[in-house]
Amino acid sequence: MKQTENFSDLQKQLETLNEVLRTSNKRHYELLESISDGFCAINREWCFTFINNSLESIFKKQRQELLGESLWSVFPIDSHPGIYNNIHQAMKELRVVRFQEYTPKFNKYLQFSAYPTKEGLSIFAQDVTEQVRMIEALIESEERFHMLANNIGEIFWIASPDMEEWYYVSPATKHILGFLSEEFEEKLDEVWKRVNRDDLHKAKEACEEMRERESIVEFRYQQPNQPMQWMRLKGLPVFKDGTLEVIVGITEDITKIIEREELLTRSEKLSTVGQLAAGIAHEIRNPLTSIKGFLQIIQSEGTVPPTYTSIMLDELDRIESIINEFLFLAKPQQEIKFEVQPFRPILEQVIGLMQGEANLKGIEIIVELNDLSLLKVKGNANHLKQAFVNIIKNAMEAIQAKGKIKIIGEVNSEKSILTVAVIDDGPGITQERLKKLGEPFYSTKEKGTGLGLMITRKLLEDHEGELLFDSEIGKGTSVYVKLPFIE
């Protein structure tokens, strides 16, 4: 009787354990069915013994089709060697492996986690295609950004809100500012020192404005032993949830743009003067000829004091000279004939012509033209002579008493450019007045018209040359003529 009771108790315990086991298995099953990751169980013969709903979705097959089938029927070894090697490693070494693999069959990126036991493997598979595509797009976008930023001619930059940290500065800093991009932050003080003093305040003020709104500023920048540059700085704030995140901007060298604008302005002025010349020069010249003729008759008759007629004739000569300048500006470009010819004789003829006047004024002309001996230019000899006559004559007029004029020739073989410097030791010109030289009707001389230098500049530009000035009060003025040459 007692044995029967014991058997009955044992049977009840087994039923209870079975119920607990069934409940546990049910919970495990429900849990595995509810997770978003794909899950499967594999026995040691590589056959599926369990597959959840999520894995059905990933494999695009019903579990009835796969249960009992080999894992390698889904992932053929030839086309999925990475999966094969990792799964074998997990089974062989009985250790967990995690890896990511692209599966061409499903056109997906799958993240695998394989947990081995002596009976087989439990494998979790997560579809990470969207995340991988996003990362790839981000990398591609970043690569494109760097490719664009690193190859544009302007400096692209990203700075902290206080502009103390520079998160990115493109390589264009080297040829625009004279620093490597990686040196920019540590040499920021040096950058500010190179900004023209007169422009420094507005440049810094614009940087302050960039924290609130888009701001643009143009300023002058001077690298050591380099021509002055014009810069344009443009920046704007980037906000996130109302908070200033970064300031982004572009710095560009606009020197050539400014030079083109100045050239366009000069051309417009030259065109205006030319139109004016064409309209009035002939109208004035005819009556002027009559006035001058009758004045010469009066002078010969002696009815007017000679001093008066002499002054009137001198003034008429000056008016005639101005009219001749007007007429020159009105001449069409096609009248100029260019020929290849030695340059030095042209300049020496001008110096010889001006030497007599220089001797009368007590001015010493010092000439150094050795570098120009074998050079030739393609141009019009008479027009080049006229240009140098105007320049040397201006230098002589600038010297109030006895003085010196140096005429020095230099050659830049690399650029095929010759330079003739005409340097006087006169009183010099202020920087403000220096900027206006060559403009029509602006002259440093009391009775000057400003047309002489304007004509000179036009003559040289016709020869693809340049006319540059430099001066310092009390030390004199230097005029530089740059012309292309032929060796």
Coordinates of C-alpha atoms in Angstrom, one line a residue:
M1 CA 0.0 0.0 0.0
K2 CA 2.8 2.3 0.9
Q3 CA 4.7 1.6 -2.4
T4 CA 1.5 2.5 -4.3
E5 CA 1.3 5.8 -2.4
N6 CA 4.9 6.5 -3.2
F7 CA 4.4 5.8 -6.9
S8 CA 1.4 8.1 -7.0
D9 CA 3.4 10.9 -5.4
L10 CA 6.2 10.4 -7.8
Q11 CA 3.8 10.4 -10.8
K12 CA 2.3 13.7 -9.5
Q13 CA 5.8 15.2 -9.2
L14 CA 6.6 14.1 -12.8
E15 CA 3.4 15.6 -14.1
T16 CA 4.2 18.8 -12.2
L17 CA 7.7 18.9 -13.7
N18 CA 6.4 18.2 -17.2
E19 CA 3.9 21.0 -16.8
V20 CA 6.6 23.4 -15.6
L21 CA 8.8 22.3 -18.6
R22 CA 5.9 22.7 -21.0
T23 CA 5.2 26.2 -19.6
S24 CA 8.9 27.1 -19.8
N25 CA 9.2 25.8 -23.3
K26 CA 6.1 27.7 -24.3
R27 CA 7.5 30.9 -22.8
H28 CA 10.8 30.3 -24.6
Y29 CA 9.0 29.7 -27.8
E30 CA 6.8 32.8 -27.4
L31 CA 9.9 34.8 -26.6
L32 CA 11.8 33.6 -29.6
E33 CA 8.8 34.2 -31.8
S34 CA 8.3 37.7 -30.5
I35 CA 11.8 39.1 -30.9
S36 CA 12.7 41.2 -34.0
D37 CA 16.0 39.3 -34.6
G38 CA 15.9 36.2 -36.7
F39 CA 16.7 33.1 -34.7
C40 CA 17.4 29.5 -35.6
A41 CA 18.7 26.3 -33.9
I42 CA 21.1 24.1 -35.8
N43 CA 22.2 20.6 -34.8
R44 CA 25.6 19.2 -35.3
E45 CA 24.7 17.9 -38.8
W46 CA 24.0 21.6 -39.7
C47 CA 20.3 21.0 -40.1
F48 CA 17.6 23.5 -38.9
T49 CA 15.7 22.3 -35.9
F50 CA 13.9 25.6 -35.1
I51 CA 13.2 28.8 -37.0
N52 CA 11.3 31.9 -35.7
N53 CA 9.0 34.2 -37.6
S54 CA 11.6 37.0 -38.1
L55 CA 14.0 34.6 -39.8
E56 CA 11.3 33.4 -42.1
S57 CA 10.9 37.1 -43.1
I58 CA 14.6 37.5 -43.7
F59 CA 15.0 34.2 -45.6
K60 CA 11.6 34.7 -47.4
K61 CA 10.7 31.1 -46.8
Q62 CA 8.3 29.2 -44.6
R63 CA 9.8 27.2 -41.7
Q64 CA 8.2 24.0 -43.0
E65 CA 10.4 24.3 -46.1
L66 CA 13.6 24.7 -44.0
L67 CA 13.2 22.5 -40.9
G68 CA 15.4 19.5 -41.4
E69 CA 17.3 21.2 -44.3
S70 CA 21.0 22.1 -44.2
L71 CA 22.1 25.6 -43.3
W72 CA 24.3 25.5 -46.4
S73 CA 21.2 25.1 -48.6
V74 CA 20.4 28.7 -47.6
F75 CA 24.0 29.9 -47.6
P76 CA 25.9 28.0 -50.3
I77 CA 29.6 27.7 -49.3
D78 CA 31.0 28.9 -52.6
S79 CA 29.1 32.2 -52.5
H80 CA 29.2 32.7 -48.6
P81 CA 32.7 31.6 -47.5
G82 CA 32.7 34.2 -44.7
I83 CA 29.6 32.6 -43.1
Y84 CA 30.9 29.1 -43.6
N85 CA 34.3 29.9 -42.0
N86 CA 32.8 31.7 -39.0
I87 CA 30.1 29.1 -38.2
H88 CA 32.7 26.3 -38.5
Q89 CA 35.0 28.2 -36.1
A90 CA 32.2 28.6 -33.6
M91 CA 31.4 24.9 -33.7
K92 CA 35.0 23.7 -33.7
E93 CA 36.2 25.9 -30.8
L94 CA 32.9 26.0 -28.9
R95 CA 33.1 29.8 -28.6
V96 CA 30.7 32.6 -29.5
V97 CA 31.4 34.4 -32.7
R98 CA 29.9 37.6 -34.0
F99 CA 30.3 38.8 -37.6
Q100 CA 28.6 40.8 -40.4
E101 CA 28.2 39.5 -43.9
Y102 CA 26.6 40.7 -47.1
T103 CA 24.3 38.0 -48.6
P104 CA 23.9 38.5 -52.4
K105 CA 21.0 36.0 -52.3
F106 CA 18.9 38.3 -50.1
N107 CA 20.6 41.5 -51.1
K108 CA 21.0 42.2 -47.4
Y109 CA 23.7 42.9 -44.8
L110 CA 23.2 40.4 -41.9
Q111 CA 24.7 40.7 -38.4
F112 CA 25.2 37.1 -37.0
S113 CA 25.8 35.9 -33.4
A114 CA 26.4 32.2 -33.1
Y115 CA 26.3 30.5 -29.7
P116 CA 27.7 26.9 -29.8
T117 CA 26.8 23.9 -27.5
K118 CA 27.7 20.3 -27.7
E119 CA 24.3 19.6 -29.3
G120 CA 24.6 22.3 -32.0
L121 CA 24.3 26.1 -32.5
S122 CA 21.9 28.9 -31.7
I123 CA 22.2 31.6 -34.3
F124 CA 20.7 35.1 -34.1
A125 CA 20.6 37.0 -37.4
Q126 CA 19.8 40.7 -37.6
D127 CA 19.0 42.6 -40.8
V128 CA 21.3 45.7 -40.6
T129 CA 21.0 46.7 -44.3
E130 CA 19.4 50.0 -43.6
Q131 CA 22.1 51.0 -41.0
V132 CA 24.9 49.9 -43.3
R133 CA 23.5 51.8 -46.2
M134 CA 23.1 54.9 -44.1
I135 CA 26.8 54.6 -42.9
E136 CA 27.9 54.0 -46.5
A137 CA 25.9 57.1 -47.6
L138 CA 27.4 59.1 -44.8
I139 CA 30.9 58.0 -45.7
E140 CA 30.3 58.7 -49.3
S141 CA 28.9 62.1 -48.5
E142 CA 31.8 62.9 -46.2
E143 CA 34.3 61.8 -49.0
R144 CA 32.5 64.0 -51.5
F145 CA 32.5 66.9 -49.0
H146 CA 36.3 66.5 -48.5
M147 CA 36.9 66.1 -52.2
L148 CA 35.0 69.3 -53.0
A149 CA 36.4 71.3 -50.0
N150 CA 40.0 70.1 -50.7
N151 CA 39.9 71.0 -54.4
I152 CA 38.1 74.3 -54.6
G153 CA 40.2 77.4 -55.0
E154 CA 38.6 79.1 -52.0
I155 CA 39.2 78.3 -48.3
F156 CA 36.2 76.5 -46.8
W157 CA 36.2 76.5 -43.0
I158 CA 34.1 75.4 -40.0
A159 CA 34.7 77.0 -36.7
S160 CA 33.3 76.9 -33.1
P161 CA 30.8 79.6 -32.1
D162 CA 33.6 81.6 -30.4
M163 CA 35.9 81.0 -33.5
E164 CA 38.6 79.8 -31.2
E165 CA 38.5 76.2 -32.5
W166 CA 38.6 75.4 -36.2
Y167 CA 37.1 72.0 -36.9
Y168 CA 38.0 72.1 -40.6
V169 CA 40.1 74.3 -42.8
S170 CA 40.6 73.4 -46.5
P171 CA 44.1 73.1 -48.0
A172 CA 43.6 76.3 -50.1
T173 CA 45.0 78.2 -47.1
K174 CA 48.5 77.5 -48.4
H175 CA 48.3 79.5 -51.6
I176 CA 45.8 82.1 -50.4
L177 CA 47.1 82.9 -46.8
G178 CA 50.6 81.4 -46.9
F179 CA 49.9 78.8 -44.2
L180 CA 49.2 75.0 -44.2
S181 CA 45.6 74.2 -43.2
E182 CA 46.9 72.3 -40.1
E183 CA 48.9 75.3 -39.0
F184 CA 45.9 77.7 -39.3
E185 CA 44.6 77.6 -35.7
E186 CA 48.0 78.1 -34.1
K187 CA 48.9 80.9 -36.5
L188 CA 45.6 82.8 -36.3
D189 CA 47.3 85.7 -34.6
E190 CA 49.8 86.0 -37.5
V191 CA 46.9 86.0 -39.9
W192 CA 45.3 89.0 -38.2
K193 CA 48.7 90.8 -38.2
R194 CA 48.8 90.5 -42.0
V195 CA 45.4 92.2 -42.4
N196 CA 45.8 95.8 -43.4
R197 CA 45.5 98.1 -40.4
D198 CA 42.8 100.2 -42.0
D199 CA 40.7 97.1 -42.6
L200 CA 41.3 95.2 -39.4
H201 CA 38.4 96.7 -37.4
K202 CA 35.8 95.9 -40.1
A203 CA 37.1 92.4 -40.6
K204 CA 36.9 91.6 -36.9
E205 CA 33.5 93.2 -36.6
A206 CA 32.2 91.0 -39.5
C207 CA 33.5 87.9 -37.6
E208 CA 31.4 89.0 -34.6
E209 CA 28.3 89.4 -36.7
M210 CA 28.7 85.9 -38.1
R211 CA 27.5 84.6 -34.7
E212 CA 24.1 86.0 -35.4
R213 CA 23.7 86.4 -39.1
E214 CA 25.4 86.1 -42.5
S215 CA 28.2 88.6 -42.9
I216 CA 30.5 89.5 -45.8
V217 CA 33.6 91.7 -45.6
E218 CA 36.4 92.6 -48.0
F219 CA 39.9 93.5 -46.8
R220 CA 43.5 93.8 -47.8
Y221 CA 46.0 91.1 -46.8
Q222 CA 49.8 91.3 -47.0
Q223 CA 52.1 88.2 -47.0
P224 CA 55.8 88.9 -46.5
N225 CA 57.6 89.8 -49.7
Q226 CA 54.4 89.3 -51.7
P227 CA 52.1 91.8 -53.5
M228 CA 49.1 93.0 -51.5
Q229 CA 46.0 90.8 -51.8
W230 CA 42.3 91.6 -51.6
M231 CA 40.3 89.0 -49.6
R232 CA 36.6 88.4 -49.3
L233 CA 35.4 86.7 -46.1
K234 CA 31.9 85.3 -45.9
G235 CA 30.5 83.4 -43.0
L236 CA 27.1 82.4 -41.4
P237 CA 25.9 80.8 -38.2
V238 CA 24.4 77.2 -38.1
F239 CA 21.8 76.7 -35.3
K240 CA 20.4 73.5 -33.9
D241 CA 17.4 73.7 -31.7
G242 CA 18.0 77.4 -31.3
T243 CA 21.6 76.9 -30.1
L244 CA 24.6 78.1 -32.2
E245 CA 26.4 74.9 -33.2
V246 CA 29.1 76.2 -35.6
I247 CA 30.1 79.0 -38.0
V248 CA 30.8 78.0 -41.6
G249 CA 32.3 80.2 -44.2
I250 CA 34.5 80.8 -47.2
T251 CA 37.6 83.0 -47.6
E252 CA 38.6 83.8 -51.2
D253 CA 41.3 85.8 -52.9
I254 CA 39.6 88.5 -55.0
T255 CA 42.7 90.4 -56.0
K256 CA 42.2 89.7 -59.7
I257 CA 38.5 90.6 -59.5
I258 CA 39.4 94.0 -57.9
E259 CA 42.1 94.5 -60.6
R260 CA 39.6 93.7 -63.4
E261 CA 37.1 96.2 -61.8
E262 CA 39.8 98.9 -61.7
L263 CA 40.8 98.1 -65.3
L264 CA 37.2 98.3 -66.3
T265 CA 36.8 101.6 -64.6
R266 CA 39.9 102.9 -66.3
S267 CA 38.7 101.7 -69.6
E268 CA 35.3 103.4 -69.1
K269 CA 37.1 106.6 -68.2
L270 CA 39.4 106.2 -71.2
S271 CA 36.3 105.6 -73.4
T272 CA 34.7 108.7 -72.0
V273 CA 37.8 110.8 -72.6
G274 CA 38.0 109.4 -76.1
Q275 CA 34.4 110.2 -76.9
L276 CA 35.0 113.7 -75.5
A277 CA 38.1 114.1 -77.6
A278 CA 36.4 113.0 -80.8
G279 CA 33.6 115.4 -80.1
I280 CA 35.5 118.6 -79.3
A281 CA 39.1 118.4 -80.4
H282 CA 38.5 119.2 -84.1
E283 CA 36.0 121.9 -83.1
I284 CA 38.6 123.7 -81.0
R285 CA 41.6 123.2 -83.2
N286 CA 40.3 125.1 -86.2
P287 CA 39.5 128.4 -84.4
L288 CA 42.7 127.9 -82.4
T289 CA 44.8 127.9 -85.5
S290 CA 43.2 131.2 -86.6
I291 CA 43.7 132.8 -83.2
K292 CA 47.4 131.7 -83.1
G293 CA 47.9 133.0 -86.7
F294 CA 46.5 136.5 -86.0
L295 CA 48.4 136.6 -82.7
Q296 CA 51.7 136.0 -84.5
I297 CA 50.8 138.9 -86.9
I298 CA 50.1 141.2 -84.0
Q299 CA 53.4 140.1 -82.5
S300 CA 55.3 141.0 -85.7
E301 CA 53.6 144.4 -85.9
G302 CA 54.6 145.3 -82.4
T303 CA 51.3 146.9 -81.5
V304 CA 51.1 144.8 -78.3
P305 CA 54.0 144.5 -75.8
P306 CA 56.0 141.4 -76.7
T307 CA 55.7 140.1 -73.1
Y308 CA 51.9 139.8 -73.5
T309 CA 52.0 138.1 -76.9
S310 CA 54.7 135.7 -75.7
I311 CA 52.5 134.6 -72.8
M312 CA 49.5 134.2 -75.0
L313 CA 51.4 132.2 -77.5
D314 CA 52.8 129.9 -74.8
E315 CA 49.3 129.4 -73.4
L316 CA 48.0 128.6 -76.9
D317 CA 50.8 126.1 -77.3
R318 CA 49.7 124.4 -74.1
I319 CA 46.1 124.3 -75.3
E320 CA 47.3 122.8 -78.6
S321 CA 49.3 120.2 -76.6
I322 CA 46.2 119.2 -74.7
I323 CA 44.2 118.9 -77.9
N324 CA 46.9 116.7 -79.4
E325 CA 46.5 114.4 -76.3
F326 CA 42.8 114.3 -76.8
L327 CA 43.3 113.4 -80.4
F328 CA 45.7 110.6 -79.5
L329 CA 43.1 109.1 -77.2
A330 CA 40.5 109.2 -79.9
K331 CA 42.7 107.3 -82.4
P332 CA 41.4 103.8 -83.2
Q333 CA 43.5 100.8 -82.1
Q334 CA 44.0 99.4 -85.6
E335 CA 46.4 102.3 -86.4
I336 CA 49.1 100.8 -84.3
K337 CA 51.7 98.6 -86.1
F338 CA 53.8 96.2 -84.1
E339 CA 57.2 94.9 -85.1
V340 CA 59.8 92.7 -83.3
Q341 CA 62.8 94.9 -82.5
P342 CA 65.6 95.4 -80.0
F343 CA 64.3 97.2 -76.9
R344 CA 67.5 98.8 -75.5
P345 CA 68.0 101.2 -78.5
I346 CA 64.5 102.5 -78.1
L347 CA 65.1 103.4 -74.5
E348 CA 68.6 104.8 -75.1
Q349 CA 67.2 107.2 -77.8
V350 CA 64.7 108.5 -75.3
I351 CA 67.4 109.0 -72.7
G352 CA 69.6 110.8 -75.2
L353 CA 66.6 113.0 -76.2
M354 CA 65.9 114.0 -72.5
Q355 CA 69.6 114.4 -71.6
G356 CA 69.9 118.0 -72.8
E357 CA 66.9 119.2 -70.8
A358 CA 68.2 117.3 -67.8
N359 CA 71.6 119.1 -68.1
L360 CA 69.9 122.5 -68.2
K361 CA 68.0 121.7 -65.0
G362 CA 71.1 120.3 -63.2
I363 CA 69.6 116.8 -63.1
E364 CA 71.9 113.8 -63.3
I365 CA 70.6 110.8 -65.2
I366 CA 72.1 107.5 -64.0
V367 CA 71.5 104.6 -66.4
E368 CA 71.9 100.8 -65.7
L369 CA 70.6 98.8 -68.7
N370 CA 73.1 95.9 -69.0
D371 CA 70.4 93.2 -68.4
L372 CA 68.4 94.5 -71.4
S373 CA 71.2 94.2 -74.0
L374 CA 69.9 91.2 -76.0
L375 CA 66.2 91.5 -75.4
K376 CA 63.6 92.2 -78.1
V377 CA 60.0 93.4 -77.8
K378 CA 57.1 93.2 -80.2
G379 CA 55.7 96.7 -80.4
N380 CA 55.5 100.2 -81.9
A381 CA 58.8 102.0 -81.4
N382 CA 57.3 105.5 -81.5
H383 CA 54.6 104.7 -79.0
L384 CA 57.1 103.1 -76.6
K385 CA 59.3 106.2 -76.9
Q386 CA 56.3 108.4 -76.2
A387 CA 55.6 106.4 -73.0
F388 CA 59.1 106.7 -71.7
V389 CA 59.4 110.4 -72.7
N390 CA 56.3 111.1 -70.5
I391 CA 57.6 109.1 -67.6
I392 CA 61.1 110.6 -67.6
K393 CA 59.7 114.1 -68.2
N394 CA 57.4 113.7 -65.1
A395 CA 60.4 112.6 -63.1
M396 CA 62.4 115.7 -64.1
E397 CA 59.4 117.9 -63.3
A398 CA 59.1 116.3 -59.9
I399 CA 62.6 117.3 -58.9
Q400 CA 62.4 120.9 -57.7
A401 CA 66.1 121.6 -57.6
K402 CA 69.2 119.7 -58.6
G403 CA 68.8 116.0 -58.3
K404 CA 69.2 112.5 -59.7
I405 CA 67.1 110.2 -61.9
K406 CA 68.0 106.5 -62.0
I407 CA 66.9 104.4 -64.9
I408 CA 67.5 100.7 -64.1
G409 CA 66.6 97.7 -66.3
E410 CA 65.9 94.2 -64.8
V411 CA 64.8 90.9 -66.4
N412 CA 62.6 88.1 -65.1
S413 CA 63.6 85.3 -67.4
E414 CA 61.1 82.8 -65.8
K415 CA 58.1 85.0 -66.7
S416 CA 59.7 86.6 -69.8
I417 CA 59.1 90.1 -68.4
L418 CA 61.5 93.1 -68.4
T419 CA 61.2 95.9 -65.9
V420 CA 62.4 99.5 -66.3
A421 CA 62.4 101.5 -63.1
V422 CA 62.6 105.3 -63.4
I423 CA 63.5 106.6 -59.9
D424 CA 63.6 110.2 -58.9
D425 CA 64.8 111.8 -55.6
G426 CA 62.0 114.4 -55.6
P427 CA 59.6 115.2 -52.7
G428 CA 57.5 112.1 -53.2
I429 CA 53.7 111.6 -53.3
T430 CA 51.3 110.6 -50.6
Q431 CA 49.7 107.1 -50.8
E432 CA 46.3 108.7 -51.3
R433 CA 47.4 110.7 -54.3
L434 CA 49.5 107.8 -55.6
K435 CA 46.3 105.8 -56.0
K436 CA 44.8 108.4 -58.4
L437 CA 47.8 108.7 -60.7
G438 CA 46.8 107.9 -64.3
E439 CA 43.2 109.0 -63.9
P440 CA 42.0 111.6 -66.4
F441 CA 42.2 115.2 -65.2
Y442 CA 44.0 114.3 -62.0
S443 CA 47.6 115.6 -61.8
T444 CA 50.2 116.4 -59.1
K445 CA 51.3 119.4 -61.3
E446 CA 49.7 122.8 -60.9
K447 CA 48.8 123.0 -64.6
G448 CA 48.6 119.3 -65.4
T449 CA 45.6 117.6 -67.0
G450 CA 46.5 114.0 -66.0
L451 CA 46.1 112.9 -69.6
G452 CA 49.9 112.3 -70.0
L453 CA 50.0 109.4 -67.6
M454 CA 46.7 108.1 -68.8
I455 CA 48.1 108.0 -72.4
T456 CA 51.3 106.4 -71.1
R457 CA 49.3 103.7 -69.4
K458 CA 47.2 103.1 -72.5
L459 CA 50.3 102.9 -74.7
L460 CA 51.8 100.3 -72.4
E461 CA 48.6 98.3 -72.1
D462 CA 48.5 98.2 -75.9
H463 CA 51.8 96.4 -75.6
E464 CA 50.5 94.0 -72.9
G465 CA 52.5 95.9 -70.3
E466 CA 51.9 97.5 -66.9
L467 CA 52.6 100.8 -65.3
L468 CA 53.2 100.8 -61.5
F469 CA 54.0 103.4 -59.0
D470 CA 55.7 103.6 -55.6
S471 CA 56.5 106.6 -53.6
E472 CA 57.4 107.9 -50.1
I473 CA 57.2 111.5 -48.9
G474 CA 60.7 113.0 -48.7
K475 CA 62.4 110.1 -50.5
G476 CA 61.1 110.3 -54.1
T477 CA 59.0 108.3 -56.5
S478 CA 59.6 105.1 -58.5
V479 CA 57.8 104.3 -61.7
Y480 CA 58.0 100.7 -63.0
V481 CA 57.3 99.8 -66.6
K482 CA 56.8 96.0 -67.1
L483 CA 56.8 94.6 -70.7
P484 CA 56.9 91.1 -72.2
F485 CA 60.0 90.4 -74.1
I486 CA 61.3 88.0 -76.8
E487 CA 64.9 86.6 -76.2

